[in-house]
Structure formats: C-alpha cells, structure tokens
Coordinates of C-alpha atoms and ligand atoms in Angstrom, one line a residue:
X813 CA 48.5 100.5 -98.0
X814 CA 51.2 103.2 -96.6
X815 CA 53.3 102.3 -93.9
X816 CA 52.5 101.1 -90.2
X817 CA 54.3 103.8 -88.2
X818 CA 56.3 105.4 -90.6
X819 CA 59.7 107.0 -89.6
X820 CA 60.6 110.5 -91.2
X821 CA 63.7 109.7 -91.7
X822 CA 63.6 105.7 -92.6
X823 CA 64.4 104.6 -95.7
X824 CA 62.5 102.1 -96.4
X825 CA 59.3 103.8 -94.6
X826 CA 59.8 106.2 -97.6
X827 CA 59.6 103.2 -100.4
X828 CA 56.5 101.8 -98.8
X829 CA 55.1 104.8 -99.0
X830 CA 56.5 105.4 -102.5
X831 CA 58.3 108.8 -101.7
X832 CA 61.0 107.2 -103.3
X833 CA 61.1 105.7 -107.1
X834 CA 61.8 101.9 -107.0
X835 CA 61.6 98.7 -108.7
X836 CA 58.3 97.3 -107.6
X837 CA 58.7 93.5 -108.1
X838 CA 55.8 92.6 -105.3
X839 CA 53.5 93.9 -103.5
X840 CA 50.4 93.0 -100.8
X841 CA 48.5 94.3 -97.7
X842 CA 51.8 93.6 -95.6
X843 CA 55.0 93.2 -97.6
X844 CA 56.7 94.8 -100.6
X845 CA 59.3 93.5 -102.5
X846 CA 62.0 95.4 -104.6
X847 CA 65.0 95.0 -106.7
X848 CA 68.1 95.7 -104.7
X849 CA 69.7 99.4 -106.1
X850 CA 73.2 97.5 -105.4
X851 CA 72.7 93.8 -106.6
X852 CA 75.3 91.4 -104.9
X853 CA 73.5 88.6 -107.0
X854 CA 71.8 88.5 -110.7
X855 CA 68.7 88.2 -108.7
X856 CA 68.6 90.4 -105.2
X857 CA 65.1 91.3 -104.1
X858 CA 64.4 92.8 -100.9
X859 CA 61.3 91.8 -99.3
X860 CA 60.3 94.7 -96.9
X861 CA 57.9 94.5 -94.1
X862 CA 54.9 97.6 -94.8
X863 CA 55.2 98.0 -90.9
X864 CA 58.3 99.7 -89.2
X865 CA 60.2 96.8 -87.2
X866 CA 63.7 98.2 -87.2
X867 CA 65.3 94.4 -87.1
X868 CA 65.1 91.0 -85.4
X869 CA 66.1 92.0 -82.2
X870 CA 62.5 94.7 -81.8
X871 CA 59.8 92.2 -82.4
X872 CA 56.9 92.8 -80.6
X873 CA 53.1 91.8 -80.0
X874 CA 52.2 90.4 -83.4
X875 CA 55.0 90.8 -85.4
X876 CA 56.4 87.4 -85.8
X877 CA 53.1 87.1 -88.0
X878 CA 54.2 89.5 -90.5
X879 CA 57.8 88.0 -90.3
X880 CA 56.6 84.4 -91.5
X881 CA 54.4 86.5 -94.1
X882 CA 57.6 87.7 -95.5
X883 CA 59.3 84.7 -95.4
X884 CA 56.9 82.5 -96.9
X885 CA 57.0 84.9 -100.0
X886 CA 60.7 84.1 -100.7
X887 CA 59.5 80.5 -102.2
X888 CA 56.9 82.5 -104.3
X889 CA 58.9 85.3 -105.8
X890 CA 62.0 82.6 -106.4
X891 CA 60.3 80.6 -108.4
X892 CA 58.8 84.3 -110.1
X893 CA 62.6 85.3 -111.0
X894 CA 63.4 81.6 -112.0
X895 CA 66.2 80.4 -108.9
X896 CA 64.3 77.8 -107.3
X897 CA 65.5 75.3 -109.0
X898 CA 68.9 75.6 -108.8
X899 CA 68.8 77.2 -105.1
X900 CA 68.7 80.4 -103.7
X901 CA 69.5 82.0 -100.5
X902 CA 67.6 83.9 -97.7
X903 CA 69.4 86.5 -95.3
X904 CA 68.3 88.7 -92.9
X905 CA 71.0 91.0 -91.2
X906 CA 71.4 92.3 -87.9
X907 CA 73.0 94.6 -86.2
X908 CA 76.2 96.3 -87.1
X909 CA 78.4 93.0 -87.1
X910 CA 75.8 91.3 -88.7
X911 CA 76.3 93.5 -91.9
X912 CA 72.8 95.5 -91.4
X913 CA 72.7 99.1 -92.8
X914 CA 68.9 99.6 -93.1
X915 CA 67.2 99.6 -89.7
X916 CA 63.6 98.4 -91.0
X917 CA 62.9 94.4 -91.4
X918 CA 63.7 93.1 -94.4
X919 CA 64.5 89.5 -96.1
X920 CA 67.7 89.8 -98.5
X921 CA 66.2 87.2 -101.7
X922 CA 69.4 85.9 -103.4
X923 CA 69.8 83.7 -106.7
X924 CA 71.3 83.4 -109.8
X925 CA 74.8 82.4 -108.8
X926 CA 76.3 79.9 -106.2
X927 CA 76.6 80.9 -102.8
X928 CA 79.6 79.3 -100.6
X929 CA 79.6 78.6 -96.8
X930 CA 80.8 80.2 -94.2
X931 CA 79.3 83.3 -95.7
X932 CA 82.2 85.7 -94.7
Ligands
AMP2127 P1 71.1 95.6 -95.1 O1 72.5 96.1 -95.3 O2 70.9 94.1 -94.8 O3 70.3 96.5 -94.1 O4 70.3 95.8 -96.5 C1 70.0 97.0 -97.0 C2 70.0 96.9 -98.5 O5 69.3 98.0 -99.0 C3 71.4 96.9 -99.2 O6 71.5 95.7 -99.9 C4 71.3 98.1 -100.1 O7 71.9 97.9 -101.4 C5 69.8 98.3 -100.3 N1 69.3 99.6 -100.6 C6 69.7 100.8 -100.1 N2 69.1 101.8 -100.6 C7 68.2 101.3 -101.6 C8 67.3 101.9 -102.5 N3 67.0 103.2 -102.6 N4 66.6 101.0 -103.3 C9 66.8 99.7 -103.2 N5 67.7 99.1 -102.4 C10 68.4 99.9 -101.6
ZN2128 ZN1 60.9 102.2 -91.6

C-alpha cells in the first residue's frame, strides 16, 4: 500500500512509498518497519506509520487506531530481532526538545544493550 497523504517532501512518505532504498524489516496494510540508517543501539528499528501523522501532538479522527497498531508491533518484531528477553525500549519523540527530527509518526524499537534512566 503507498502512503495515506503523502508529503513531497517527507522523508519517510518517500520510504513508504519506496522512493527511497531501505532495510525492510516489516511490513503490513498500516505500518512499516525499518532498520535505523544511524543505529544508537545493536538493534534500532523504526516502526513507521503508512499514513502521514507528523507527530503525537496532530492526531486526529481515527488515528489513535493506527498508533496502538504500531505499538502493539514492538512486542512482535522484539522478539523477531531476539531483545525481549533481556528488555528493550520504546520511544517516540516530539517536538524539537523532545529530540524529533522526522516529522512523520514513528516508534524508535531499541535493544541489544542496557538502557539507563533518566534518559538524557
Ligand atoms: P526522530 O529523530 O525521533 O524523528 O527519528 C528519526 C530517525 O530517522 C533517526 O533515528 C534517524 O537516524 C532516522 N533516519 C533518518 N533518515 C533515515 C533513512 N534514510 N533511513 C533510515 N533511518 C533514517
Ligand atoms: Zn510523511
């Protein structure tokens, strides 16, 4: 499926429509998930909503539906790359303070390595 509303100029529009060459490590009616190009982990997958939502704070209508699809897929593709069991962690940035540089939805999938607390 191509993107819902793709942006021109949106990176990650351009991956789910495969205008870009990636690392496809998932992939369904809603979601696709790739390896990060700069991994701050042994395992970083980005799980990428198919629709444009550019972040957290521009839900609307039905999207919190797709947002628990994509979260609900962490779980499955952890245990995939083999960090459920010693723990793994889910982010999701926002906003410029909040560290986020792509403005289309997406859940960072950590593992691989301990993670500390507070995350800095
Ligand atoms: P964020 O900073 O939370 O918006 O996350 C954006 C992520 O996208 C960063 O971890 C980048 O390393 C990653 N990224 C940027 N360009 C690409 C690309 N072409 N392929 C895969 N990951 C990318
Ligand atoms: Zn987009």
């Amino acid at each position: 499926m191509e993107s819902v509303h793709p942006e021109d100029d949106c990176l990650f529009c351009k991956i789910v429509d495969k205008r870009l060459p990636v690392g496809v490590v998932y992939e369904d009616e809603f979601a696709i998930a790739i390896e990060d190009i700069r991994p701050q982990a042994p395992v970083h997958v980005l799980i990428i909503s198919k629709k444009h939502i550019s972040g957290l704070l521009d839900l609307e209508g039905e999207d919190e539906l797709y947002i628990g699809h994509l979260f609900a897929l962490s779980p499955k593709l952890a245990r995939e790359k083999g960090i459920s069991e010693a723990g793994f962690r889910t982010v999701v940035n926002s906003g410029k303070w909040g560290g986020q540089t792509v403005s289309h939805f997406h859940i960072h999938l950590l593992g691989g390595r301990p993670f500390f607390w507070p995350p800095g």
